[in-house]
PDB file of C-alpha atoms in Angstrom:
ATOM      1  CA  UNK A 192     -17.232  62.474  -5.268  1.00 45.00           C
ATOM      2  CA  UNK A 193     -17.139  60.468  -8.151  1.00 74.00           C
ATOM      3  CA  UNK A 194     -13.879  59.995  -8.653  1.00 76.00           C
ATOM      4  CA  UNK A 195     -13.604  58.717  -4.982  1.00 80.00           C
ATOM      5  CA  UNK A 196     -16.124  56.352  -5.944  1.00 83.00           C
ATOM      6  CA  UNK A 197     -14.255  55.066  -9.055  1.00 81.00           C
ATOM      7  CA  UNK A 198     -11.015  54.934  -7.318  1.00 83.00           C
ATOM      8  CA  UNK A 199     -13.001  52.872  -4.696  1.00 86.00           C
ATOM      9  CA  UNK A 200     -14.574  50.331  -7.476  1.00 86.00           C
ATOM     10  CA  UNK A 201     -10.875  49.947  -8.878  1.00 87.00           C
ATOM     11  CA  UNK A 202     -10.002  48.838  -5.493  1.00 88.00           C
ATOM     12  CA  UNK A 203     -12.463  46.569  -4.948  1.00 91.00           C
ATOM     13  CA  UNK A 204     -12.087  45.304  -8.449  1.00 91.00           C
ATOM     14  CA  UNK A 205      -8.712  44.543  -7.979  1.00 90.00           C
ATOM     15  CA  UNK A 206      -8.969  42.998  -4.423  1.00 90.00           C
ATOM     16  CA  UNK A 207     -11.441  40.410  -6.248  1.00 93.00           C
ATOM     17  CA  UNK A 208      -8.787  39.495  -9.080  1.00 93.00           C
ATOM     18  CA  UNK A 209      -6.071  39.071  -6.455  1.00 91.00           C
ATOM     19  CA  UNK A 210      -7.973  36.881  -4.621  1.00 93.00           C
ATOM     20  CA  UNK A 211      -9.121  35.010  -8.202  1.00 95.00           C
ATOM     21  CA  UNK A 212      -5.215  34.798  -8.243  1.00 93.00           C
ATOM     22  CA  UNK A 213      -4.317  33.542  -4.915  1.00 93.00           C
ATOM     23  CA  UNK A 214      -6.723  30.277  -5.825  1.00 94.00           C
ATOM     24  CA  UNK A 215      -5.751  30.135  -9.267  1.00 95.00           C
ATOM     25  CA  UNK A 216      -3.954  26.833 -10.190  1.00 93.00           C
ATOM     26  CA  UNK A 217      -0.220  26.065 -11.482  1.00 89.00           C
ATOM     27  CA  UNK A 218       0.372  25.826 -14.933  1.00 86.00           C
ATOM     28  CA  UNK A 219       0.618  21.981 -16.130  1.00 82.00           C
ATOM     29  CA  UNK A 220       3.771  20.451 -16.583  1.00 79.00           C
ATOM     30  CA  UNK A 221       2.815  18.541 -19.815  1.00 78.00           C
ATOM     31  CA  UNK A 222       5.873  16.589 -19.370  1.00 77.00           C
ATOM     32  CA  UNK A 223       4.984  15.252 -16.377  1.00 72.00           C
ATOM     33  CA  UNK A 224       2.873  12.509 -17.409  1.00 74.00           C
ATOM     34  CA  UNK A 225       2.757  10.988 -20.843  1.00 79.00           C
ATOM     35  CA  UNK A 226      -1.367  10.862 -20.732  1.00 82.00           C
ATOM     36  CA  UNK A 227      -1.009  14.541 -22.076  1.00 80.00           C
ATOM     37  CA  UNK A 228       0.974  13.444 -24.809  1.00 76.00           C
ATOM     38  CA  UNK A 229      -1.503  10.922 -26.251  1.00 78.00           C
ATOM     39  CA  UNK A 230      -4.954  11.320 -27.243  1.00 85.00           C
ATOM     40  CA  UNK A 231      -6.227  10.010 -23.638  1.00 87.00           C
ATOM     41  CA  UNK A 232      -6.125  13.587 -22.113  1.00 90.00           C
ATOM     42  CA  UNK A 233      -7.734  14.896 -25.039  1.00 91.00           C
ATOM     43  CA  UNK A 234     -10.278  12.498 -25.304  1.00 93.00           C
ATOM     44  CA  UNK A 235     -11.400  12.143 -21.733  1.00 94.00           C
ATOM     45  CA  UNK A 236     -11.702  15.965 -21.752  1.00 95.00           C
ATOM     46  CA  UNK A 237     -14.093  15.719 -24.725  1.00 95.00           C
ATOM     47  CA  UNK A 238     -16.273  13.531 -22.886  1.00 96.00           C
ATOM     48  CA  UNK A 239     -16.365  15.563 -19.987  1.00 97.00           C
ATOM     49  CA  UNK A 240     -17.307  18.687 -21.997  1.00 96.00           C
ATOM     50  CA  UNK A 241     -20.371  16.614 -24.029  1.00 96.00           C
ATOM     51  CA  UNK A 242     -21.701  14.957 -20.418  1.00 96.00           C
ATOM     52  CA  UNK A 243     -21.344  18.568 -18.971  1.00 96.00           C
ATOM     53  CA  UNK A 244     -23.574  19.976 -21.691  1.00 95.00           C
ATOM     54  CA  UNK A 245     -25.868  16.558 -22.105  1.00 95.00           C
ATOM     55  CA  UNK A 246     -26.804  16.937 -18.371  1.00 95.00           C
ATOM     56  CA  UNK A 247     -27.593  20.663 -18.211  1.00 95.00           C
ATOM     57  CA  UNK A 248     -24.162  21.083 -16.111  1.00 96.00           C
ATOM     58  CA  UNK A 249     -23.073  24.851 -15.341  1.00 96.00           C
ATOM     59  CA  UNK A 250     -20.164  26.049 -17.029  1.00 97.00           C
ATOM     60  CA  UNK A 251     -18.069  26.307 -14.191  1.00 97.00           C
ATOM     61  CA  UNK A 252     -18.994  22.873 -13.012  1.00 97.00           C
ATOM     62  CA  UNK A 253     -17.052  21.812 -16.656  1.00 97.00           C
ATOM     63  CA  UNK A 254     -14.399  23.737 -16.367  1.00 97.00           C
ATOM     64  CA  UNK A 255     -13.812  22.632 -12.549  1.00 97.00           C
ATOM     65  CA  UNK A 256     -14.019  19.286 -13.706  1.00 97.00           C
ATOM     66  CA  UNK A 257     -11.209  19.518 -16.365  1.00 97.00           C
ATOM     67  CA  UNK A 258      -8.952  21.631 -13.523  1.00 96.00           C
ATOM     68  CA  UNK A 259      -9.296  18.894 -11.343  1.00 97.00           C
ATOM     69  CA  UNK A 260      -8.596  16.170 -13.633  1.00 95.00           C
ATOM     70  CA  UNK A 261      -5.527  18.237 -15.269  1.00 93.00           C
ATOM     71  CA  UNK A 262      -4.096  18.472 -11.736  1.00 93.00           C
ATOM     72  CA  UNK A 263      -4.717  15.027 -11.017  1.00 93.00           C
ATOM     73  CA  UNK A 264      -2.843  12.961 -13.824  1.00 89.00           C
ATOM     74  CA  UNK A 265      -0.339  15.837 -13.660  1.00 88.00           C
ATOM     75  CA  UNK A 266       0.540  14.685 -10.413  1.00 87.00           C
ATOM     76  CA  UNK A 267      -0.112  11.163 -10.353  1.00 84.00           C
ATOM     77  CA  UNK A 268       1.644   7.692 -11.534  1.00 78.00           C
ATOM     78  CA  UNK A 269      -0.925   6.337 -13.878  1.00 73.00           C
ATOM     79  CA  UNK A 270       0.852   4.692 -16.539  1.00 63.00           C
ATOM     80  CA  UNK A 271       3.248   2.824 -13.961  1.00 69.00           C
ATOM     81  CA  UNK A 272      -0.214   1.123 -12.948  1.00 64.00           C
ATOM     82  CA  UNK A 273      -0.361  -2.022 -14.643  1.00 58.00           C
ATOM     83  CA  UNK A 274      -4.401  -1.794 -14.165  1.00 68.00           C
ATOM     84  CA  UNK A 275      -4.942   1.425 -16.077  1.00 78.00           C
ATOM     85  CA  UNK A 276      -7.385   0.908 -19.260  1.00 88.00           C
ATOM     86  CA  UNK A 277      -9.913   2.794 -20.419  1.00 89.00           C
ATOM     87  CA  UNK A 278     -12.590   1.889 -17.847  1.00 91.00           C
ATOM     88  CA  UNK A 279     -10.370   2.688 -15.250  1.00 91.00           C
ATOM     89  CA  UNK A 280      -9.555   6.200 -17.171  1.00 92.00           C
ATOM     90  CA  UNK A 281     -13.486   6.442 -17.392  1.00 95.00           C
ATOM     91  CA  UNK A 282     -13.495   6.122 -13.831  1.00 96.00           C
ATOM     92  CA  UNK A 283     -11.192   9.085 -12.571  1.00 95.00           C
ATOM     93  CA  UNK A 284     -12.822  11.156 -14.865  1.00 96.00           C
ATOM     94  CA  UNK A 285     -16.452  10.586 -13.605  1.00 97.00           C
ATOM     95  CA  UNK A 286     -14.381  11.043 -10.571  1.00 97.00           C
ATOM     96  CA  UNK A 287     -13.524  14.265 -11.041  1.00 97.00           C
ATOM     97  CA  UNK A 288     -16.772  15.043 -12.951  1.00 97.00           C
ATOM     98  CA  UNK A 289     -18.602  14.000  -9.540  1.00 96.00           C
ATOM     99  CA  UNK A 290     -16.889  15.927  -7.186  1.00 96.00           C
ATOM    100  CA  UNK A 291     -17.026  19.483  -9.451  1.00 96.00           C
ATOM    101  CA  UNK A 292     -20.829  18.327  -9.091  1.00 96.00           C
ATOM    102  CA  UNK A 293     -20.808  18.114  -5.340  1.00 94.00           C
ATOM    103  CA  UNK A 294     -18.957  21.970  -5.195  1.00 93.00           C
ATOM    104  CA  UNK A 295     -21.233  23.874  -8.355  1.00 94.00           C
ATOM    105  CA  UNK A 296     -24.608  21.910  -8.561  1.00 92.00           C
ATOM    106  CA  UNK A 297     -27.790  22.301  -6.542  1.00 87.00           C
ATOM    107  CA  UNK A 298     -28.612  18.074  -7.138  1.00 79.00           C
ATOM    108  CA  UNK A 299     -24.945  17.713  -5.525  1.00 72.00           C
ATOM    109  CA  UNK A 300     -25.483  13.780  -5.055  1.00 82.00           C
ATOM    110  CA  UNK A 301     -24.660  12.538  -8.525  1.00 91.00           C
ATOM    111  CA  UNK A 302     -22.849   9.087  -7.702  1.00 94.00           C
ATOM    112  CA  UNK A 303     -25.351   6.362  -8.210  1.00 93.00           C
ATOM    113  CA  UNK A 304     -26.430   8.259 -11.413  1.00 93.00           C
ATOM    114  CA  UNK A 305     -22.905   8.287 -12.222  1.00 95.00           C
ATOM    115  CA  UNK A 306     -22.685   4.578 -11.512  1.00 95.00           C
ATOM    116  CA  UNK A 307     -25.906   3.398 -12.913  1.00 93.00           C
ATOM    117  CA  UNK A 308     -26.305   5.756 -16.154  1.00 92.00           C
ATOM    118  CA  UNK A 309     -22.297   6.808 -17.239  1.00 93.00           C
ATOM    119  CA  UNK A 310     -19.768   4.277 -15.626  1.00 94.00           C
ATOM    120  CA  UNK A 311     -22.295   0.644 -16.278  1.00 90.00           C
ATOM    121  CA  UNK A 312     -23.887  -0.759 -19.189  1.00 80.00           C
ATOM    122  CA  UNK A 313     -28.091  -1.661 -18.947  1.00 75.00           C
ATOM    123  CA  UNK A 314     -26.743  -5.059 -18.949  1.00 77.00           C
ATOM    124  CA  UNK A 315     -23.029  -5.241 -17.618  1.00 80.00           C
ATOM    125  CA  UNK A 316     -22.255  -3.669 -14.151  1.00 85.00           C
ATOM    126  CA  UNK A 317     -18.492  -2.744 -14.485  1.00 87.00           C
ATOM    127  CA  UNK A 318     -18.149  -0.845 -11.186  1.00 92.00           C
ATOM    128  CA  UNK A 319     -20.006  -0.212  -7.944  1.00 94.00           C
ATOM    129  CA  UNK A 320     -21.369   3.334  -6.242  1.00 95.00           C
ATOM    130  CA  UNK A 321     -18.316   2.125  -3.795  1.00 96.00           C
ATOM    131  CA  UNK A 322     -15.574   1.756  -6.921  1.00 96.00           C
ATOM    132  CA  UNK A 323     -16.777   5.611  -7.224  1.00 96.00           C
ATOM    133  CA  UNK A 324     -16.261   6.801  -3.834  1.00 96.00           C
ATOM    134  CA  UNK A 325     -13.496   5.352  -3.290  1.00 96.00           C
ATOM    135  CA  UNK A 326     -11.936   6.464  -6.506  1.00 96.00           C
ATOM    136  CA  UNK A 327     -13.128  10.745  -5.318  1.00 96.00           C
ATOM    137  CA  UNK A 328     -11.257   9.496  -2.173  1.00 96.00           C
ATOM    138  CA  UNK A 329      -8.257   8.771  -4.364  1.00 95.00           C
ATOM    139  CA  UNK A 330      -8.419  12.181  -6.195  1.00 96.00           C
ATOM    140  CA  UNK A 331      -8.814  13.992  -2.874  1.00 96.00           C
ATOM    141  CA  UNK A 332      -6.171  12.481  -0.848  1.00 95.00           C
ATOM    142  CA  UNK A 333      -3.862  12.700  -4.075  1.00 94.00           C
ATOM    143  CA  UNK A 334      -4.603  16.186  -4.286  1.00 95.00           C
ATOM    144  CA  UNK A 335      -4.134  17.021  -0.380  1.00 93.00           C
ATOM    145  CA  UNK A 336      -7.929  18.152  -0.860  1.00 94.00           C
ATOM    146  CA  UNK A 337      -7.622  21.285  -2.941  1.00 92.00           C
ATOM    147  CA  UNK A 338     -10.127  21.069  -5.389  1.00 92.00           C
ATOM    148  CA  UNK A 339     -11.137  24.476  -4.591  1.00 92.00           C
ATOM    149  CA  UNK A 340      -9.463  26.331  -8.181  1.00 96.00           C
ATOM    150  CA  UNK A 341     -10.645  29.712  -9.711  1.00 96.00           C
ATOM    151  CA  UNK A 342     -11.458  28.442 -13.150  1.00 97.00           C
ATOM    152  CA  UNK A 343     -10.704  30.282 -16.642  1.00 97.00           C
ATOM    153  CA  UNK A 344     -14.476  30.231 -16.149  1.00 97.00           C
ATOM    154  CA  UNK A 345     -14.039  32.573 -13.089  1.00 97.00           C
ATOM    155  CA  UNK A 346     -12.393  35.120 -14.704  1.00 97.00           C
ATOM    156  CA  UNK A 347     -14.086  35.059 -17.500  1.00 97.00           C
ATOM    157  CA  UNK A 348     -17.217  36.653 -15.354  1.00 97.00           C
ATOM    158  CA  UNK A 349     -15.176  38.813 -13.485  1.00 96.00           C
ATOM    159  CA  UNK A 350     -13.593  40.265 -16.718  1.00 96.00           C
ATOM    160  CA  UNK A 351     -17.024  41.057 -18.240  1.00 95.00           C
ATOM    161  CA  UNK A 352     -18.508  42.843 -14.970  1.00 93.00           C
ATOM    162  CA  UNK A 353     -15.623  44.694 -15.148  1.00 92.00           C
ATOM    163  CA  UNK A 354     -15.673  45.877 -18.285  1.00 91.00           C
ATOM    164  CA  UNK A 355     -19.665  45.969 -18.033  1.00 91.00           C
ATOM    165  CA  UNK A 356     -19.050  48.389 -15.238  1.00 88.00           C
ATOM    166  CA  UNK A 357     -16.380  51.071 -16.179  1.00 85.00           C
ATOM    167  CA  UNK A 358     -18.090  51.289 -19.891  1.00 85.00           C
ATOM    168  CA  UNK A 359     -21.686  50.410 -18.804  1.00 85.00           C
ATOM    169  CA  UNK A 360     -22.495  47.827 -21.795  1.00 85.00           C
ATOM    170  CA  UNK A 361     -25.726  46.948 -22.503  1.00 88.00           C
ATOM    171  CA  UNK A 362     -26.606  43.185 -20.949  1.00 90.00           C
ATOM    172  CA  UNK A 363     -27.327  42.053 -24.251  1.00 91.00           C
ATOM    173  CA  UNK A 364     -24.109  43.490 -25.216  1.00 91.00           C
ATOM    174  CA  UNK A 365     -22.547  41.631 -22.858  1.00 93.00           C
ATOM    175  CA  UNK A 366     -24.109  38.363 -23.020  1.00 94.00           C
ATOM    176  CA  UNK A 367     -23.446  37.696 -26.341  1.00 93.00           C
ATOM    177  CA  UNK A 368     -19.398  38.693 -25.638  1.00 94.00           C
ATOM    178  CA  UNK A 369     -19.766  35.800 -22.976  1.00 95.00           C
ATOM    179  CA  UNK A 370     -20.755  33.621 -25.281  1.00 95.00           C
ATOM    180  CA  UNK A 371     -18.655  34.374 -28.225  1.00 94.00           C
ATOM    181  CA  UNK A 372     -15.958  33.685 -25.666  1.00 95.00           C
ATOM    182  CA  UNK A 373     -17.128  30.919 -24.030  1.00 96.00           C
ATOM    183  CA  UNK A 374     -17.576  29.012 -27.359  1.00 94.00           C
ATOM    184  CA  UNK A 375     -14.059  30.063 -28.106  1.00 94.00           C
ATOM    185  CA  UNK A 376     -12.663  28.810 -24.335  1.00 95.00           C
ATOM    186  CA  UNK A 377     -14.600  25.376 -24.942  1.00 94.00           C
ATOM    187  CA  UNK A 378     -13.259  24.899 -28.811  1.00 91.00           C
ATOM    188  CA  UNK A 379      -9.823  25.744 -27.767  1.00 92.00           C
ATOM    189  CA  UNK A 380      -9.616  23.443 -24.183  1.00 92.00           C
ATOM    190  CA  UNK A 381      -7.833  20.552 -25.855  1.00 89.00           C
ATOM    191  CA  UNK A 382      -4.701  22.804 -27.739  1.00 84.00           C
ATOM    192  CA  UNK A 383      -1.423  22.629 -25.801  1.00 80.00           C
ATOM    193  CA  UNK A 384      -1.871  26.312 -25.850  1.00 80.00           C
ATOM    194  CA  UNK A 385      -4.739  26.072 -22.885  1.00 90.00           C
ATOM    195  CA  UNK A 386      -2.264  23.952 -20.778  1.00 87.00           C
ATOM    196  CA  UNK A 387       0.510  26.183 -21.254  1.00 85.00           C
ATOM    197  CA  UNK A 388      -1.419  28.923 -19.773  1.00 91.00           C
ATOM    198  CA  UNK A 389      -3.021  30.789 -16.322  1.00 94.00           C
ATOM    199  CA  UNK A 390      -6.584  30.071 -16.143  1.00 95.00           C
ATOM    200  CA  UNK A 391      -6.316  34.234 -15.921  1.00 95.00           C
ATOM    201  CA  UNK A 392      -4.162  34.546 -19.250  1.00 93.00           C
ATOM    202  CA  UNK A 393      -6.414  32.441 -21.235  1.00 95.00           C
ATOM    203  CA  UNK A 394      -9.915  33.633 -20.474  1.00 96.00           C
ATOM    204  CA  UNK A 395      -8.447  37.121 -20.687  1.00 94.00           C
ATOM    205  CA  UNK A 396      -7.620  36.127 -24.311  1.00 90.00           C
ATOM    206  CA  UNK A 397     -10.597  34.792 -25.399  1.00 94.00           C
ATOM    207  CA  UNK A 398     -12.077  37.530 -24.235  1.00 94.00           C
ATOM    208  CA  UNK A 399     -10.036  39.816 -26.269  1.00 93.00           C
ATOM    209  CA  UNK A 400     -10.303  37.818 -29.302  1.00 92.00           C
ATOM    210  CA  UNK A 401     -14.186  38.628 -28.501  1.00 91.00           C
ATOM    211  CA  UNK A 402     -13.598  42.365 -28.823  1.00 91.00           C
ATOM    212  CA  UNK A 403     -11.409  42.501 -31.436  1.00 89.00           C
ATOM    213  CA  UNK A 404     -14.022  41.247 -33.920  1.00 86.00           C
ATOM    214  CA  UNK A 405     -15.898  43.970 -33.576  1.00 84.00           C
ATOM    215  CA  UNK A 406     -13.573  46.564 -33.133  1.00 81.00           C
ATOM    216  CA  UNK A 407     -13.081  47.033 -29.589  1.00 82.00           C
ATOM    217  CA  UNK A 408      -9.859  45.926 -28.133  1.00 77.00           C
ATOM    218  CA  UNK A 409      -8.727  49.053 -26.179  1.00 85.00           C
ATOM    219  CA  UNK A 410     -11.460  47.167 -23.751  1.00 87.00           C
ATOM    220  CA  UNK A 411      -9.381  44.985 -22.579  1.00 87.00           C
ATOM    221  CA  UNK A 412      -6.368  47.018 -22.853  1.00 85.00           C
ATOM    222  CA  UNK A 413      -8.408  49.386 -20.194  1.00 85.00           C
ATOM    223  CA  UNK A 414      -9.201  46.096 -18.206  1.00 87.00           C
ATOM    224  CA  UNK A 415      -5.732  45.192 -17.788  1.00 87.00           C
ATOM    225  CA  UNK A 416      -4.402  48.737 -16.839  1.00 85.00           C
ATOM    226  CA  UNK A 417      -7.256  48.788 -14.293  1.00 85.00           C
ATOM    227  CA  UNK A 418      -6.077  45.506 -12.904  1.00 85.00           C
ATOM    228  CA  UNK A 419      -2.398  46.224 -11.993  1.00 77.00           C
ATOM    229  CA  UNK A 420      -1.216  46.984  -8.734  1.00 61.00           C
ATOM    230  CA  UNK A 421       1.640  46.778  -6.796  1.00 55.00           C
ATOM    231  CA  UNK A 422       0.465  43.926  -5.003  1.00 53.00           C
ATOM    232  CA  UNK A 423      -0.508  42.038  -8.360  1.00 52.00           C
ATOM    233  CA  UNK A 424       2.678  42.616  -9.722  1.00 51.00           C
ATOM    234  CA  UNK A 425       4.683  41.260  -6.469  1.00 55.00           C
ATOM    235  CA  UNK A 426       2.333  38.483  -7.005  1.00 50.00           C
ATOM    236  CA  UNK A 427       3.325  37.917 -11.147  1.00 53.00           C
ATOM    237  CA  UNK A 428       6.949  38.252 -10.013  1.00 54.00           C
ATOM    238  CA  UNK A 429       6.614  35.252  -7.723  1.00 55.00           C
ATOM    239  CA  UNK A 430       4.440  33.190  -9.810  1.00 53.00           C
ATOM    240  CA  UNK A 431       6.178  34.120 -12.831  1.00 52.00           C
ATOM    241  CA  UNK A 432       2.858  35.157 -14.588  1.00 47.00           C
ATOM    242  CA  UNK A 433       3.975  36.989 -16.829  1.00 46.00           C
ATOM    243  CA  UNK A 434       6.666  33.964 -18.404  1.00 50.00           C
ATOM    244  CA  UNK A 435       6.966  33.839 -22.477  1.00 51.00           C
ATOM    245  CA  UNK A 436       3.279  36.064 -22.493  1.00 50.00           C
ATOM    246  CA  UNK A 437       4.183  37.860 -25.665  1.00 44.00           C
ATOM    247  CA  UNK A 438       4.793  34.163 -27.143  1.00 45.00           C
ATOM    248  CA  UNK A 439       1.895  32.629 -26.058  1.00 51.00           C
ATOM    249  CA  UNK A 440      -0.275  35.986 -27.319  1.00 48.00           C
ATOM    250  CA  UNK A 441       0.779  35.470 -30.544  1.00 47.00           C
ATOM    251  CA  UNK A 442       0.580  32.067 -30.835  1.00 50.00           C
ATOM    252  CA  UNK A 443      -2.894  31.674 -29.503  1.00 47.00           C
ATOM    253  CA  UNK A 444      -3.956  33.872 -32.086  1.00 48.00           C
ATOM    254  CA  UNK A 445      -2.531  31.669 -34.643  1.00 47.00           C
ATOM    255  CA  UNK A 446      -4.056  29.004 -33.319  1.00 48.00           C
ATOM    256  CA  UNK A 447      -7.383  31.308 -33.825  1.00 45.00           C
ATOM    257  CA  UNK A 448      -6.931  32.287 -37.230  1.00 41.00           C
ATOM    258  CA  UNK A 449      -6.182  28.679 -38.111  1.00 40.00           C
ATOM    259  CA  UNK A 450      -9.957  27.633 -36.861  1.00 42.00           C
ATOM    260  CA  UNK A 451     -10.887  30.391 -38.668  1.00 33.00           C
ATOM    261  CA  UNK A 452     -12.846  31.931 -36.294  1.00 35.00           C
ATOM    262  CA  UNK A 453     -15.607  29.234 -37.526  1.00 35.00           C
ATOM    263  CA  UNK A 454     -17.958  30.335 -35.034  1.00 38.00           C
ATOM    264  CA  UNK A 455     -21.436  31.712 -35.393  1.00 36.00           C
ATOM    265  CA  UNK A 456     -21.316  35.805 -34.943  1.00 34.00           C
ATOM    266  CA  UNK A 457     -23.480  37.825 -32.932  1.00 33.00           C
TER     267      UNK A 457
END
């Protein structure tokens, strides 16, 4: 009887993940658009991550926010626009800040504080609650309304109730793994390395790098034999998921080691 109920658990464990998949965004063409190649990608994202954690945003709202805005320049014309500067630049990414807001937070309606408190000075009004709107609008349309992404964030959680399940971790345990790796997701967002990956791939390494400082790797190892199926693999084959992954394994540890793991342990 228990083994039925395992076998059931996989299966429902596994449905979850493939639908995680089926929502998960494309990798980013970095070539696409020379904004990735500068520091304005990098910096913008910065600013999202400190507003994010300034205002008591969730995680996921963050990394929604970054998807979004990743997807956005990837696709769009911005340095053929003669009017792009930096408060325009400010703008899409409140933009894109504001509408992760309206899909993760409870106080959806963030727009005039947007306006009034991020995008204005006390003293100098640069742009209207309209400039806003419309510039969401411009995001949406550009994106044919998919904003809708499972998040590195995502599978980050669904990792660790997995793994909290099958070798029933203490939640202490398991909270501090989460944040270990969430630290390690946030001080890694701006390598090349985290647009050169699935959302899937790289919370599934920071999550390993997690266990492998204290010891425990064959978790994940477990985690990713529970997660293949024959549906999941017809779905890798298609989406090429599993392109150059021994390459970007080892070089995301590299790029680890070199930050020598500098954060705090638990």
């Amino acid at each position: 009887m228990n083994s039925i109920k395992i076998k059931k658990k996989i299966s429902e464990f596994r449905s979850t993940f493939i639908t995680l998949k089926e929502d998960e965004p494309q990798k980013i063409n970095t070539k696409s658009n020379d904004l990735f190649e500068n520091d304005t990608r990098n910096n913008m994202v910065k600013w999202l991550v400190f507003l994010s954690e300034t205002l008591n945003f969730s995680n996921q709202t963050l990394f929604l926010s970054i998807t979004i805005f990743d997807k956005y320049i990837s696709v769009s014309d911005l340095l053929e626009n003669e009017e792009l500067n930096q408060e325009k630049m400010n703008l899409i990414t409140i933009g894109c800040l504001s509408l992760a807001t309206k899909l993760e937070e409870i106080n959806c309606n963030y727009v005039k504080f947007f306006t009034d408190k991020v995008l204005n000075l006390p003293d100098c009004q640069i742009f209207s609650i309209k400039d806003l709107t419309q510039m969401e609008m411009t995001i949406l349309k550009k994106l044919k309304f998919k904003t809708l992404y499972s998040t590195a964030y995502d599978f980050l959680l669904f990792y660790l109730e997995l793994a909290e399940y099958f070798y029933n971790l203490p939640k202490y345990f398991i909270a501090n793994i989460k944040n270990y790796s969430l630290n390690l997701m946030k001080q890694n967002i701006n390598s090349n390395l985290y647009l050169s990956m699935y959302q899937s791939d790289y919370a599934f390494f920071c999550l390993q790098q997690a266990f492998v400082q204290i010891g425990q790797k064959f978790i994940m190892v477990k985690i990713r034999n529970i997660l293949i199926s024959d549906d999941l693999l017809r779905m890798q084959r298609k989406r090429n998921f599993n392109d150059n992954n021994e390459i970007n394994e080892r070089n995301f540890n590299r790029n680890l080691e070199v930050n020598h793991f500098s954060l705090s342990s638990f």
